[in-house]
Amino acid sequence: MAENSINKARYWWAVLYPENMVDGWESKIADLLQVPFSYCIHSADTDSKSEHRKDHVHLILVFPNTTTYKHALNIFKLLGDKAVNTCKACVNIRHCYDYLIHDTESCRKDGKHLYDASERICGNSFDIGAYEQISTEEKQAMLQELIAFIIDRRIMNMVDFMIMSAAEFTPEYFPVIVGYNAMLERICKGNYLKYSEGKKAKKSGQCSNA
């Protein structure tokens, strides 16, 4: 799983170790997590010396809206507090879904064991097809998040916005940024005018009191 520093996302994945997971987790997982999930138990992985790697579970969680790293990790830990110590945002949900069974180009090049598709378990209405599409309602919610981000961070130009948003949001937000580029630029300009006028007023007040 590649490193990334994204703090907010809708899709998250992690590696968990069965020996530290709650007893009977496979039958309890849907009730414990209460969000859509997909996982695969890796019991046939080998290392560079062709020796068996410790069994582990690759698990994807899908949240109704974007959520923070801390919240996502807390949900993973419902399967066992010591079973997982970190999680990562899914930069590309399809890639992560395929990686569950090692069905990616990089996995094939590395000679990783290809698990059967039937070993990839989904629950709580996990729907990979739906996650690859963004509805109008979701776009509006994402736009509101981007606007709030600009206002909260006092971003005053699109260059800063593109740099900062790339570090904060997953690539699925990019089409929304492109589609609402003009609106987002106006919000940035509004921030610039607001804080510029505030500085002028403060400076003017200081001069009049001198």
XYZ file of N, CA and C in Angstrom, residues 111-195:
255
model
N 5.041 -10.655 -9.238
C 4.785 -12.071 -9.049
C 4.004 -12.388 -7.791
N 3.167 -11.433 -7.352
C 2.390 -11.681 -6.138
C 1.269 -12.674 -6.405
N 0.925 -13.434 -5.395
C -0.126 -14.439 -5.514
C -1.449 -13.775 -5.905
N -2.085 -14.298 -6.947
C -3.381 -13.773 -7.383
C -4.482 -14.557 -6.682
N -5.242 -13.873 -5.855
C -6.346 -14.522 -5.155
C -7.570 -14.585 -6.063
N -8.386 -15.568 -5.855
C -9.606 -15.704 -6.641
C -10.581 -14.587 -6.266
N -11.352 -14.129 -7.237
C -12.307 -13.052 -6.995
C -13.303 -13.419 -5.899
N -13.574 -14.703 -5.741
C -14.520 -15.143 -4.717
C -13.968 -14.940 -3.308
N -12.652 -14.743 -3.191
C -12.034 -14.515 -1.886
C -12.123 -13.051 -1.455
N -12.594 -12.205 -2.358
C -12.811 -10.793 -2.040
C -14.242 -10.663 -1.519
N -14.372 -10.398 -0.233
C -15.673 -10.371 0.432
C -16.179 -8.925 0.565
N -17.415 -8.704 0.166
C -18.020 -7.374 0.258
C -19.258 -7.435 1.149
N -19.547 -6.323 1.822
C -20.721 -6.297 2.687
C -21.251 -4.897 2.917
N -22.421 -4.827 3.538
C -23.106 -3.553 3.814
C -23.302 -2.723 2.545
N -23.697 -3.419 1.468
C -24.026 -2.768 0.187
C -22.828 -2.105 -0.482
N -21.649 -2.682 -0.308
C -20.465 -2.176 -1.023
C -20.711 -2.323 -2.512
N -20.499 -1.249 -3.291
C -20.799 -1.251 -4.732
C -19.697 -0.503 -5.472
N -18.697 -1.224 -5.975
C -17.560 -0.595 -6.624
C -17.989 0.225 -7.838
N -18.989 -0.247 -8.569
C -19.464 0.484 -9.749
C -20.011 1.851 -9.389
N -20.773 1.900 -8.309
C -21.362 3.170 -7.877
C -20.291 4.138 -7.388
N -19.236 3.609 -6.767
C -18.194 4.479 -6.217
C -17.346 5.121 -7.311
N -17.384 4.543 -8.503
C -16.626 5.121 -9.615
C -17.402 6.228 -10.319
N -18.640 6.444 -9.901
C -19.471 7.507 -10.449
C -19.771 8.513 -9.340
N -19.824 9.791 -9.695
C -20.137 10.837 -8.716
C -21.499 11.442 -9.062
N -22.445 11.343 -8.147
C -23.785 11.877 -8.383
C -23.795 13.391 -8.240
N -24.868 14.018 -8.738
C -25.021 15.468 -8.628
C -25.041 15.897 -7.168
N -25.720 15.115 -6.334
C -25.788 15.423 -4.905
C -24.410 15.364 -4.264
N -23.605 14.360 -4.641
C -22.262 14.238 -4.097
C -21.379 15.390 -4.564
N -21.538 15.803 -5.827
C -20.757 16.924 -6.344
C -21.052 18.201 -5.569
N -22.324 18.417 -5.247
C -22.699 19.602 -4.487
C -22.094 19.565 -3.085
N -22.110 18.396 -2.463
C -21.532 18.252 -1.125
C -20.023 18.480 -1.172
N -19.374 17.983 -2.215
C -17.933 18.161 -2.370
C -17.596 19.626 -2.629
N -18.443 20.299 -3.409
C -18.244 21.724 -3.679
C -18.332 22.527 -2.385
N -19.296 22.195 -1.550
C -19.443 22.897 -0.268
C -18.203 22.696 0.604
N -17.641 21.500 0.569
C -16.417 21.236 1.330
C -15.255 22.083 0.812
N -15.150 22.196 -0.505
C -14.066 22.968 -1.112
C -14.204 24.458 -0.786
N -15.436 24.958 -0.816
C -15.679 26.365 -0.483
C -15.322 26.631 0.977
N -15.755 25.726 1.860
C -15.450 25.874 3.286
C -13.939 25.821 3.511
N -13.262 24.991 2.748
C -11.807 24.860 2.838
C -11.127 26.179 2.484
N -11.585 26.811 1.410
C -11.020 28.097 0.973
C -11.227 29.166 2.033
N -12.439 29.215 2.573
C -12.768 30.235 3.581
C -12.007 29.996 4.881
N -12.002 28.755 5.352
C -11.341 28.435 6.615
C -9.837 28.675 6.561
N -9.227 28.344 5.420
C -7.777 28.495 5.291
C -7.377 29.887 4.779
N -8.366 30.732 4.519
C -8.122 32.096 4.018
C -7.271 32.086 2.751
N -7.622 31.202 1.842
C -6.898 31.080 0.572
C -7.338 32.213 -0.349
N -6.368 32.902 -0.948
C -6.686 34.110 -1.708
C -6.352 34.039 -3.190
N -5.841 32.901 -3.658
C -5.599 32.764 -5.107
C -5.662 31.285 -5.481
N -5.893 31.011 -6.750
C -6.113 29.649 -7.205
C -4.846 28.793 -7.164
N -3.688 29.433 -7.287
C -2.443 28.661 -7.219
C -2.305 28.024 -5.835
N -2.495 28.839 -4.793
C -2.421 28.309 -3.432
C -3.508 27.266 -3.195
N -4.684 27.528 -3.754
C -5.786 26.581 -3.579
C -5.458 25.229 -4.198
N -4.908 25.212 -5.416
C -4.589 23.957 -6.087
C -3.520 23.185 -5.314
N -2.534 23.893 -4.782
C -1.465 23.234 -4.022
C -2.011 22.651 -2.722
N -2.787 23.464 -1.994
C -3.283 23.039 -0.693
C -4.367 21.972 -0.809
N -5.238 22.092 -1.804
C -6.319 21.107 -1.962
C -5.780 19.754 -2.402
N -4.683 19.755 -3.173
C -4.079 18.493 -3.612
C -3.569 17.684 -2.424
N -3.153 18.392 -1.386
C -2.633 17.717 -0.189
C -3.749 17.311 0.770
N -4.921 17.911 0.598
C -6.018 17.696 1.545
C -7.089 16.750 1.028
N -7.319 16.767 -0.297
C -8.427 16.000 -0.871
C -7.940 14.952 -1.874
N -8.730 13.895 -2.021
C -8.406 12.829 -2.962
C -8.685 13.276 -4.400
N -8.089 12.588 -5.405
C -8.251 12.974 -6.804
C -9.691 13.036 -7.303
N -10.624 12.369 -6.626
C -12.016 12.397 -7.068
C -12.596 13.808 -7.009
N -11.949 14.701 -6.250
C -12.404 16.082 -6.154
C -12.002 16.919 -7.364
N -11.012 16.444 -8.118
C -10.478 17.247 -9.219
C -11.536 17.609 -10.269
N -12.385 16.667 -10.709
C -13.425 17.049 -11.683
C -14.367 18.129 -11.149
N -14.613 18.109 -9.839
C -15.471 19.137 -9.233
C -14.761 20.490 -9.267
N -13.458 20.477 -8.973
C -12.675 21.711 -9.021
C -12.672 22.286 -10.431
N -12.499 21.421 -11.419
C -12.491 21.876 -12.818
C -13.868 22.407 -13.213
N -14.913 21.677 -12.826
C -16.269 22.073 -13.207
C -16.740 23.358 -12.552
N -16.232 23.643 -11.361
C -16.662 24.844 -10.633
C -15.486 25.799 -10.427
N -14.556 25.770 -11.361
C -13.344 26.573 -11.256
C -13.634 28.062 -11.097
N -14.568 28.581 -11.883
C -14.884 30.014 -11.846
C -15.454 30.419 -10.480
N -16.339 29.585 -9.944
C -16.928 29.884 -8.633
C -15.866 29.855 -7.543
N -15.019 28.859 -7.571
C -13.984 28.731 -6.557
C -12.991 29.893 -6.640
N -12.717 30.343 -7.856
C -11.826 31.487 -8.032
C -12.448 32.749 -7.441
N -13.761 32.890 -7.594
C -14.447 34.063 -7.024
C -14.392 34.033 -5.498
N -14.484 32.849 -4.921
C -14.387 32.734 -3.460
C -12.989 33.152 -2.999
N -11.964 32.719 -3.746
C -10.587 33.116 -3.415
C -10.435 34.635 -3.504
N -10.985 35.224 -4.560
C -10.896 36.683 -4.731
C -11.670 37.395 -3.628
N -12.794 36.802 -3.227
C -13.573 37.376 -2.142
C -12.766 37.399 -0.853
N -12.034 36.321 -0.604
C -11.151 36.272 0.564
C -10.095 37.375 0.489
N -9.527 37.535 -0.695
C -8.476 38.545 -0.876
C -9.018 39.947 -0.591
N -10.180 40.254 -1.155
C -10.783 41.566 -0.946
C -11.156 41.778 0.522
N -11.706 40.744 1.141
C -12.133 40.853 2.542
C -10.957 41.176 3.448
N -9.863 40.448 3.293
C -8.730 40.648 4.182
C -7.903 41.867 3.799
